[in-house]
Short mmCIF file of C-alpha atoms in Angstrom, two decimals:
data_model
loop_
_atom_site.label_atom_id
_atom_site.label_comp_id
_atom_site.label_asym_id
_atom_site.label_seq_id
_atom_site.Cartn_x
_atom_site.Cartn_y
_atom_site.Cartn_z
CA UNK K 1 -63.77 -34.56 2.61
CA UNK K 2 -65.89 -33.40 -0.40
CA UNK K 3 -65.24 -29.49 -0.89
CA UNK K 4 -61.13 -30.80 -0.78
CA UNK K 5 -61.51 -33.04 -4.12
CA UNK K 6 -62.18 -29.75 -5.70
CA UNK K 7 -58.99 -28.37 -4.56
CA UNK K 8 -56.63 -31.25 -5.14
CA UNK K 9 -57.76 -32.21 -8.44
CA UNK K 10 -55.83 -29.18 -10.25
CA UNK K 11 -53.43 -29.47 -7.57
CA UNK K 12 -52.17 -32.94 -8.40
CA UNK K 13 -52.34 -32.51 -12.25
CA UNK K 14 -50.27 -29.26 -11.78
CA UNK K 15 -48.14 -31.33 -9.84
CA UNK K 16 -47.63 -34.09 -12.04
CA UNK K 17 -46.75 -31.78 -14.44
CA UNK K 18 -43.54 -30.73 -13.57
CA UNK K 19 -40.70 -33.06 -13.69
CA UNK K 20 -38.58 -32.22 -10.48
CA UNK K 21 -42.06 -32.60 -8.50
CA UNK K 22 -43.32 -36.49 -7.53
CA UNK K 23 -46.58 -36.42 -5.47
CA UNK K 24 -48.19 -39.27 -3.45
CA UNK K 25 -51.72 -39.04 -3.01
CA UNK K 26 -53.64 -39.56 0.19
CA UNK K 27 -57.13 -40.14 0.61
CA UNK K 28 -57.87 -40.33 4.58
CA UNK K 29 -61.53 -41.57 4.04
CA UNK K 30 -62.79 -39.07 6.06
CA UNK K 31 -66.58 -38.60 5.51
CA UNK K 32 -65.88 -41.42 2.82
CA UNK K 33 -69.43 -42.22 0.89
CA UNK K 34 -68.01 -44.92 -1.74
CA UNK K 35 -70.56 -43.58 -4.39
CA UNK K 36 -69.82 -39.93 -3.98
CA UNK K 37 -66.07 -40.31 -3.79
CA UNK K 38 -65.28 -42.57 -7.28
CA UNK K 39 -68.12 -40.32 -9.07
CA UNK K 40 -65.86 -37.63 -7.77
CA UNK K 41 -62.49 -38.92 -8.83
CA UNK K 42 -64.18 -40.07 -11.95
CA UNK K 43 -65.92 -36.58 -13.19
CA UNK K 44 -62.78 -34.30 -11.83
CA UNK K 45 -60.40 -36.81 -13.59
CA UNK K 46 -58.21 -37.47 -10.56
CA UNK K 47 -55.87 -40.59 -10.76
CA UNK K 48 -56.53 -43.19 -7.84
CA UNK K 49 -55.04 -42.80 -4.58
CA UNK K 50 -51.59 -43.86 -3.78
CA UNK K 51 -52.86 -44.10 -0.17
CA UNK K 52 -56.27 -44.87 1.65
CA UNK K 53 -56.35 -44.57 5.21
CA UNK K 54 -59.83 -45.43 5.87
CA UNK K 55 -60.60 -43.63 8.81
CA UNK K 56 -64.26 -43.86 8.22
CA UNK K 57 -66.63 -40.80 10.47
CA UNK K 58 -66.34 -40.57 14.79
CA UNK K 59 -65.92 -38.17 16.47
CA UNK K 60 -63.04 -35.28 15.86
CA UNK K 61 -60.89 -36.49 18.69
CA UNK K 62 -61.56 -40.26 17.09
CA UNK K 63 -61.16 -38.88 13.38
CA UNK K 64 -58.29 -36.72 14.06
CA UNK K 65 -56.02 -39.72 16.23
CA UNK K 66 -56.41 -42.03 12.92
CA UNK K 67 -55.40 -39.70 10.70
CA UNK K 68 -52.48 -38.70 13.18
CA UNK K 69 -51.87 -42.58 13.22
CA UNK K 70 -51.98 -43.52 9.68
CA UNK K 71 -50.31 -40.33 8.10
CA UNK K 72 -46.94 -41.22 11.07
CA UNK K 73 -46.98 -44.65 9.30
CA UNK K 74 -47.13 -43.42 6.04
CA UNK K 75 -44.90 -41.02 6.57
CA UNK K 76 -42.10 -42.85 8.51
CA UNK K 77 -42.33 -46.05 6.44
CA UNK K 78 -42.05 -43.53 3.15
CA UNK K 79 -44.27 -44.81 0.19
CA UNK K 80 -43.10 -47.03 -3.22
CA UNK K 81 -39.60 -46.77 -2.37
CA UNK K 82 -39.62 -42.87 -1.61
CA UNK K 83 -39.19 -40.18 1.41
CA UNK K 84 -41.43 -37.70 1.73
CA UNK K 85 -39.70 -33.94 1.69
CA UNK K 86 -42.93 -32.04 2.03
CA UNK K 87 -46.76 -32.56 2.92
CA UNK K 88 -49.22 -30.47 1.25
CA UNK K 89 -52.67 -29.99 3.06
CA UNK K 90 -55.86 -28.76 1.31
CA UNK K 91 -58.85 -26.78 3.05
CA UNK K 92 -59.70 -27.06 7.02
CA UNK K 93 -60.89 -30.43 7.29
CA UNK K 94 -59.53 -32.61 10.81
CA UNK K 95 -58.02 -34.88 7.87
CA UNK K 96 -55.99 -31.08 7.25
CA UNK K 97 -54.72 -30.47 10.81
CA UNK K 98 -54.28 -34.38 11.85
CA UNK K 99 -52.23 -34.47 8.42
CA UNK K 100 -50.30 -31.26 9.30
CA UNK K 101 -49.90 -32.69 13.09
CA UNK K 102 -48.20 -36.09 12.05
CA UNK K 103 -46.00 -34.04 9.47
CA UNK K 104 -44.62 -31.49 11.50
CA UNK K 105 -44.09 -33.68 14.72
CA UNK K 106 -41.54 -35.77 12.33
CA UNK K 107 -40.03 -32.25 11.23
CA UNK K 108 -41.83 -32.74 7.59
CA UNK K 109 -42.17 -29.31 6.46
CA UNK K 110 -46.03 -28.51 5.80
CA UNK K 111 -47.42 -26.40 2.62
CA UNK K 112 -51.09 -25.59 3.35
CA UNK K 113 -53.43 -24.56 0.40
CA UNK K 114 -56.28 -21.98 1.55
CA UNK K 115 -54.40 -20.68 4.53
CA UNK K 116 -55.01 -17.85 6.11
CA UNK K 117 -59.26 -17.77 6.21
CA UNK K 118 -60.22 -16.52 9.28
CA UNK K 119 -64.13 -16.54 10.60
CA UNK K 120 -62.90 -15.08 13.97
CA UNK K 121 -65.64 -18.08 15.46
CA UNK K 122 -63.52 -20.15 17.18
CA UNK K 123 -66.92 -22.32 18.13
CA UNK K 124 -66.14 -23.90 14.61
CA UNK K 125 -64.64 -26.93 14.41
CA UNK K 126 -62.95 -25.86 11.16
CA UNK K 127 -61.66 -22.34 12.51
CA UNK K 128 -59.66 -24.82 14.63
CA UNK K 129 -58.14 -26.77 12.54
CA UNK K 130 -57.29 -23.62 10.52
CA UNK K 131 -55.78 -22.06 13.38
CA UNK K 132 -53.68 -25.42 14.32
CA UNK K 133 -52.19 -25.95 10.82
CA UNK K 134 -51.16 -22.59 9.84
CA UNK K 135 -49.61 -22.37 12.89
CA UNK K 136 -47.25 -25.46 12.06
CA UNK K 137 -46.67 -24.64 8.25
CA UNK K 138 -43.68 -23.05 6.37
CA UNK K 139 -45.67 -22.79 3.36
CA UNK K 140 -48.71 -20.13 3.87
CA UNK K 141 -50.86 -20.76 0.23
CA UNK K 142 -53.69 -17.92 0.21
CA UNK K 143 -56.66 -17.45 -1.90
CA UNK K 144 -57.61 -14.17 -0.93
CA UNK K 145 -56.05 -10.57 0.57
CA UNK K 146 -57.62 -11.18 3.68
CA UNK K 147 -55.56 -14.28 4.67
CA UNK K 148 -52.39 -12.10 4.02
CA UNK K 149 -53.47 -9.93 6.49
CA UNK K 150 -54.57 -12.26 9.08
CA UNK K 151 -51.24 -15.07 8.87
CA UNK K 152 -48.83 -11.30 9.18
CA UNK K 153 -50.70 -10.43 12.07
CA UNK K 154 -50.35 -13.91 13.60
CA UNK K 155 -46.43 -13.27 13.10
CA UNK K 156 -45.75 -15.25 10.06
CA UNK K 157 -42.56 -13.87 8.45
CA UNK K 158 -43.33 -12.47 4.69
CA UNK K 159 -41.34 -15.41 3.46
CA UNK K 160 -43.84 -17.86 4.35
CA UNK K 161 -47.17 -16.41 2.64
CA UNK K 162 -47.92 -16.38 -1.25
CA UNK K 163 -51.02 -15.04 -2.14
CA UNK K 164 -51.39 -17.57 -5.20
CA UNK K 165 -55.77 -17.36 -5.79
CA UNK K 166 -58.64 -20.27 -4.97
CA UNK K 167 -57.49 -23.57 -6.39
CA UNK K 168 -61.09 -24.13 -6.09
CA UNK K 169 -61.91 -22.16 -9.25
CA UNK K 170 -59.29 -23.65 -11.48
CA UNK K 171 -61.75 -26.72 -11.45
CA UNK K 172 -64.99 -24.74 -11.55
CA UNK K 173 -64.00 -23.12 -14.67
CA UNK K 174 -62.32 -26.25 -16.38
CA UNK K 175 -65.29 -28.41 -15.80
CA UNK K 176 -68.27 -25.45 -16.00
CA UNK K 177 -68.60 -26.14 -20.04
CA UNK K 178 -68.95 -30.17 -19.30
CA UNK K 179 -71.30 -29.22 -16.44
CA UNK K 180 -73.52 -26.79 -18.75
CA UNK K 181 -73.78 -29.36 -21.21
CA UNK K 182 -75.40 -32.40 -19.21
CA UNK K 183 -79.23 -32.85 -19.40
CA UNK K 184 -79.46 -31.68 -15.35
CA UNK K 185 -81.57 -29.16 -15.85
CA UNK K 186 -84.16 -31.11 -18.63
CA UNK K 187 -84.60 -33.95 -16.51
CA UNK K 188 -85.83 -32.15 -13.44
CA UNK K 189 -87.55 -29.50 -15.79
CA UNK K 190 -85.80 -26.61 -15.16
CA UNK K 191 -85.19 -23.56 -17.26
CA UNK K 192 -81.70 -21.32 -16.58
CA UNK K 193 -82.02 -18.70 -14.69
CA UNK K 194 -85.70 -19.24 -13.39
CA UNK K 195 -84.66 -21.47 -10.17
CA UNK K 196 -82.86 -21.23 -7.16
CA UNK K 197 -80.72 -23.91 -5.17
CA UNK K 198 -80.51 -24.35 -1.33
CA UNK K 199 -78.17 -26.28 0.38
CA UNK K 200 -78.27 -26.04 4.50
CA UNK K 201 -76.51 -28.98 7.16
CA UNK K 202 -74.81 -26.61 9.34
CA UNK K 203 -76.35 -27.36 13.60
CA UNK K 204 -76.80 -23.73 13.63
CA UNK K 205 -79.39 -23.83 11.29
CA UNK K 206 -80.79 -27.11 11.21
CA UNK K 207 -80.93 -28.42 14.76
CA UNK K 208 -83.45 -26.14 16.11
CA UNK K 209 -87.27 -26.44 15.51
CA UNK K 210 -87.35 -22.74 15.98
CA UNK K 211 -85.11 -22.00 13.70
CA UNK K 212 -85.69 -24.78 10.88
CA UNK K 213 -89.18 -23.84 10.74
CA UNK K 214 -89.66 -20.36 9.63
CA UNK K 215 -86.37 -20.56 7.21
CA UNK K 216 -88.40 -23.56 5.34
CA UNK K 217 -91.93 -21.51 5.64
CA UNK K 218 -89.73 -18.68 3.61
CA UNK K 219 -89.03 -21.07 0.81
CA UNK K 220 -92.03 -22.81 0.70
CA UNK K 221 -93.21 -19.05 0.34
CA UNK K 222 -90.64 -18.34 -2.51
CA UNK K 223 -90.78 -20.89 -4.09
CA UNK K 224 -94.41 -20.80 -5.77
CA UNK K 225 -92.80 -17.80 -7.40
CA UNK K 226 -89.56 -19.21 -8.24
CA UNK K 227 -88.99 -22.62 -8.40
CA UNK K 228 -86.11 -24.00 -5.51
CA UNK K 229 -84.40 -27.34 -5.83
CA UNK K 230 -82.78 -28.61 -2.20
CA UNK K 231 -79.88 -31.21 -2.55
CA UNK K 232 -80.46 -32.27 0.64
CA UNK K 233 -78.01 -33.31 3.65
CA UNK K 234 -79.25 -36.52 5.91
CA UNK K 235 -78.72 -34.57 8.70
CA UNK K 236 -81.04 -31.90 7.55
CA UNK K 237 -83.32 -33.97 6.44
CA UNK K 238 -83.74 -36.31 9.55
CA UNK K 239 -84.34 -32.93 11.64
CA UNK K 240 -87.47 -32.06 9.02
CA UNK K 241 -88.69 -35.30 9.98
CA UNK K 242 -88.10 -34.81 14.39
CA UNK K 243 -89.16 -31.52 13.97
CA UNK K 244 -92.61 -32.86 11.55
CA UNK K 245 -91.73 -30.41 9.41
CA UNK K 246 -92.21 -32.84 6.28
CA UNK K 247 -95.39 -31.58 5.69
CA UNK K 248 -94.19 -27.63 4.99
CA UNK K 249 -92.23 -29.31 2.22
CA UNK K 250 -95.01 -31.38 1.21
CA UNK K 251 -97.35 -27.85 0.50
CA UNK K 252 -94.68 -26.51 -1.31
CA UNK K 253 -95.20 -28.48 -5.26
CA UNK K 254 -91.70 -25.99 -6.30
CA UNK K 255 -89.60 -26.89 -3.66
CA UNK K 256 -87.75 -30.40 -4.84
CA UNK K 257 -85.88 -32.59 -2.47
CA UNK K 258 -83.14 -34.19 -3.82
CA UNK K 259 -80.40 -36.48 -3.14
CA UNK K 260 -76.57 -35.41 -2.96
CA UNK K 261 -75.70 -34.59 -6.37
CA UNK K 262 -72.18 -35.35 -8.12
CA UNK K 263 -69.40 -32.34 -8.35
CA UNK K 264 -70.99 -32.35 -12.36
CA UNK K 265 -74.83 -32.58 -11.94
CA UNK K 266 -74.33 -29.41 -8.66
CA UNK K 267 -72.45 -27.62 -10.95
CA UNK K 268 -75.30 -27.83 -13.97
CA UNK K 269 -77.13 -26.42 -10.90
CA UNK K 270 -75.76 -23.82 -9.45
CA UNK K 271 -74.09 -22.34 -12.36
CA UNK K 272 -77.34 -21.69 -14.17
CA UNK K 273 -79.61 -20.78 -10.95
CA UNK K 274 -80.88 -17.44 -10.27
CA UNK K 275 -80.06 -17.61 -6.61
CA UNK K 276 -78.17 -20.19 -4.19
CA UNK K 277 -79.14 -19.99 -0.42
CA UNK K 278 -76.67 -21.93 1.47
CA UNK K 279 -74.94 -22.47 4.78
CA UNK K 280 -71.31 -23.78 2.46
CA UNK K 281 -68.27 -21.77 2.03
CA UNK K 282 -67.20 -23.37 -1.02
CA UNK K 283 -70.31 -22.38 -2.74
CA UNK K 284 -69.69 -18.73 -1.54
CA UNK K 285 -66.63 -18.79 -3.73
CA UNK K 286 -68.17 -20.63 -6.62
CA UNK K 287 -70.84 -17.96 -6.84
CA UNK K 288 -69.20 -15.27 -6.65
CA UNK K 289 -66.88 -16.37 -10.28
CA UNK K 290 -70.06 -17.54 -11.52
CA UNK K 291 -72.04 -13.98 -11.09
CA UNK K 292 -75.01 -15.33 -8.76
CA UNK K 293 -76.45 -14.03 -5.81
CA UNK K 294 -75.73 -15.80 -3.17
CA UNK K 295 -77.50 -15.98 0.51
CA UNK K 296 -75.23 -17.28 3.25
CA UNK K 297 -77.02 -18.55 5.66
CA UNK K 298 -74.29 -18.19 8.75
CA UNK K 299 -73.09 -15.32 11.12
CA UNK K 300 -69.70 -15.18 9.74
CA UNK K 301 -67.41 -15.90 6.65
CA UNK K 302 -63.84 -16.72 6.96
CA UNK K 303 -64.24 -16.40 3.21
CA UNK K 304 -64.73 -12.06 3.70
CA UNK K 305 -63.76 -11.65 -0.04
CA UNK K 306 -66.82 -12.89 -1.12
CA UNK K 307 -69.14 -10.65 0.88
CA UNK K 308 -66.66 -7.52 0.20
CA UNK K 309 -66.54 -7.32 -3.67
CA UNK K 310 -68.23 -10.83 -4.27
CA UNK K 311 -71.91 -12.08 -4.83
CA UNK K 312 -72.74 -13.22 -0.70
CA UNK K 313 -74.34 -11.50 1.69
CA UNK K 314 -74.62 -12.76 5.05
CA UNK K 315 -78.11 -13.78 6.60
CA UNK K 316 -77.07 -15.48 9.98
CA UNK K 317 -80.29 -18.01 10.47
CA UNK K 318 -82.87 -14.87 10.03
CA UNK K 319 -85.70 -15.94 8.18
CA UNK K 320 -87.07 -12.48 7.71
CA UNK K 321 -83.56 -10.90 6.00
CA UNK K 322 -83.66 -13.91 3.92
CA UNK K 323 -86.89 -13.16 2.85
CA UNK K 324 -85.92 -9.50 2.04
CA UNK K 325 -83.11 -10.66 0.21
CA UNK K 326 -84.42 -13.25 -2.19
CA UNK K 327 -87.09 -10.60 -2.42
CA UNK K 328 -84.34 -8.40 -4.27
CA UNK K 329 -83.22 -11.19 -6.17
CA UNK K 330 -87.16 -11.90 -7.73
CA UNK K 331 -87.42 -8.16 -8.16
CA UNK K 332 -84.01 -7.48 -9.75
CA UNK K 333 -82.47 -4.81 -6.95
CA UNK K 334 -79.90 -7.07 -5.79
CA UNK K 335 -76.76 -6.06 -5.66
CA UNK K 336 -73.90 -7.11 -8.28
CA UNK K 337 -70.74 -8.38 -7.32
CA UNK K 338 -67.01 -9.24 -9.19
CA UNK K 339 -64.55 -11.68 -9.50
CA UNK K 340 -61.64 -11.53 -7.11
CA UNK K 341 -57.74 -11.35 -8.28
CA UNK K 342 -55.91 -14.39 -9.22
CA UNK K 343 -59.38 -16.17 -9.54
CA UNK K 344 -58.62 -16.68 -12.57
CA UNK K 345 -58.46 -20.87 -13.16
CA UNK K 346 -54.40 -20.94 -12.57
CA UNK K 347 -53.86 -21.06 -8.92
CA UNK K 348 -52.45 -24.55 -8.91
CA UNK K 349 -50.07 -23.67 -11.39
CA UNK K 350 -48.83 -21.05 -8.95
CA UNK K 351 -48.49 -23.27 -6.40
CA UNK K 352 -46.74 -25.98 -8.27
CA UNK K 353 -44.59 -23.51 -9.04
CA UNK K 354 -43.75 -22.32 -5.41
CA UNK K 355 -43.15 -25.73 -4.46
CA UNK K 356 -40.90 -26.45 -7.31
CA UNK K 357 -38.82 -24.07 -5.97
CA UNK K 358 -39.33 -24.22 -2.47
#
C-alpha cells in the first residue's frame, strides 16, 4: 500500500548493497492505482518488482486470503531459481500480516520493519495486523522506544527486538532537496510557510455528517486567514458530496481541493507548510523530522513518539480543539517539538545490517 513504498525503497537499496544479501521484491497490488504506483517507483527510484500478485481491493478477509494464496506459491515454488531463507514485512498493511501468515505457516522465518507500534485500539484494522505479525516474527525491527517496551511486555525475548529508527525518514530526507526544488508550490501559488495541508479518509472522521461538518466549517474558517490545500481521498470526498457539504468548500476561495499527489509533489507540500492537519500516521512521523506542527485528527497514536517529544498533538474528531490549536499555530504559541533518536536517514542500513548477520 502507499505509506509502505516509503519504507521499502531504502530498504531494498540497502539491501542490494551488500553482497551476502539477495532480495526478491513483492508487490501484492494491494490498493494498486497504476498511476500512483509507477510515479512512485519512478520518483523513489525503486527497481521493478520481481513479483506482482495482483490482488486488487475487497474486503480484508478477501484481500488477506490472496495474499495468503499468492505469497504460499511464491514462496513454495521459490523465485528465479532461488529459496527464500527469510521474508521481510514493512508497516501494518493486510498485505503485512497475510505475507507474515503464508511465511511462518511454511516455517519461513519473518523480519518485520516498524514492529512494535501499539495504538491500544484494537477496533483498527491495522492494530490487528500489527498484533498478528509480531506475534509470528523472529525479527522485531523498531522505530521508536515505545515498541521496545510494548514487544518485551508481550514476552518477546531481548534477542528478537532491535531498535534500528523509521526507515520512513531515510527517504524523506534523501528525496526532501528534490522535493524542495520542484515548481509545487509556484504552480498552485503558494508561498513557504504561509499554508497549511489537510489530509483526512479515516470512517471516524469522514463518515458522519455530524462530524464532517463542523471539522470542514473550521477550515473554511481558517483558511481565509491562512491559505489550506486538501489532497483529497475519494472516500472523503464522495461523503462531502452525501452529506451536501460541497457547498462549505465552495465559500471557502483558500481552501483548494486537490487530487492525490505523487510521494514528490506531497513532499514540496508538506515540508514547506506551516501546519498539516491529518488523520495519517506516516505524516505524524514526517512532521515531526521536518519541524511542523502537526494536528492529528484521531483518538490515538500507535506512533506515541511523535506526540511525546515530536510535533503532533492529538485532536480526536473535535472541531473546537482543532480550532484552538491551529489558533496557536496562526498566533505563534504552539508548542515546539524534536527529532527522535536514530531518525537520522540510516535505519535501513541498520537493518541490512541485522539481517546480514541474522
Amino acid at each position: 500500500a502507499r505509506p509502505n513504498f516509503m519504507k521499502m525503497a531504502p530498504l531494498l537499496a540497502a539491501i542490494d548493497k551488500r553482497p551476502e544479501l539477495s532480495a526478491t521484491l513483492i508487490h501484492t497490488g494491494q490498493h494498486y492505482d497504476a498511476a500512483l504506483s509507477d510515479v512512485f517507483f519512478d520518483e523513489l527510484g525503486m527497481r521493478a518488482p520481481d513479483v506482482h500478485l495482483n490482488v486488487g481491493s475487497g474486503s480484508h478477509g478477501v484481500q488477506t486470503a490472496k495474499v495468503i494464496e499468492g505469497m504460499e506459491a511464491i514462496l513454495q515454488q521459490g523465485h528465479a531459481g532461488k529459496r527464500f531463507d527469510r521474508v521481510v514485512v514493512v508497516g501494518d498493511v493486510n498485505s503485512t500480516m497475510a505475507a507474515a501468515l503464508a511465511a511462518a505457516k511454511l516455517n519461513i522465518p519473518v523480519a518485520h520493519v516498524e514492529a512494535g507500534l501499539r495504538s491500544f485500539d484494537r477496533t483498527m484494522p491495522e492494530e490487528i495486523n500489527r498484533l498478528v505479525t509480531d506475534a509470528i516474527s523472529d525479527m522485531l525491527l523498531v522505530s521508536e522506544p515505545a515498541g521496545v517496551e510494548n514487544l518485551k511486555r508481550e514476552g518477546h525475548p531481548d534477542s528478537h527486538v532491535h531498535l534500528v529508527g523509521n526507515v520512513m525518514i531515510d527517504t524523506l530526507l534523501r528525496l526532501l532537496p528534490k522535493a524542495r526544488s520542484r515548481s509545487t508550490l509556484v504552480d498552485l501559488r503558494l508561498k513557504p510557510g504561509e499554508y497549511g495541508v489537510v489530509t483526512l479518509h479515516r470512517p471516524s472522521n469522514v463518515d458522519e455528517l455530524a462530524v464532517l461538518g463542523p471539522l470542514l466549517k473550521v477550515l473554511a474558517d481558517i483558511s481565509k486567514r491562512l491559505p489550506l490545500v486538501f489532497p483529497i481521498h475519494p472516500r472523503t470526498e464522495k461523503r462531502i458530496d452525501d452529506f451536501g457539504l460541497r457547498a462549505i468548500i465552495a465559500d471557502a476561495k483558500k481552501l483548494q481541493l486537490l487530487p492525490p499527489a505523487g510521494y514528490l509533489d506531497f513532499l514540496a507540500l508538506t515540508s514547506q507548510a506551516k501546519v498539516v492537519v491529518t488523520d495519517s500516521g506516516g505524516l505524524q512521523e514526517e512532521s515531526t523530522v521536518l519541524g511542523v506542527p502537526c494536528l492529528t485528527m484521531r483518538a490515538n497514536t500507535e506512533r506515541p513518539i511523535t506526540v511525546d517529544i515530536g510535533t503532533s498533538t492529538l485532536i480526536g474528531s473535535d472541531s473546537t480543539k482543532l480550532r484552538a490549536c491551529l489558533e496557536q499555530v496562526l498566533d505563534g504559541t504552539y508548542r515546539q517539538g524534536q527529532v527522535p533518536e536514530l531518525w537520522d536517514g540510516k535505519a535501513a542500513e541498520r537493518i541490512a545490517a541485522i539481517l546480514g548477520n541474522g
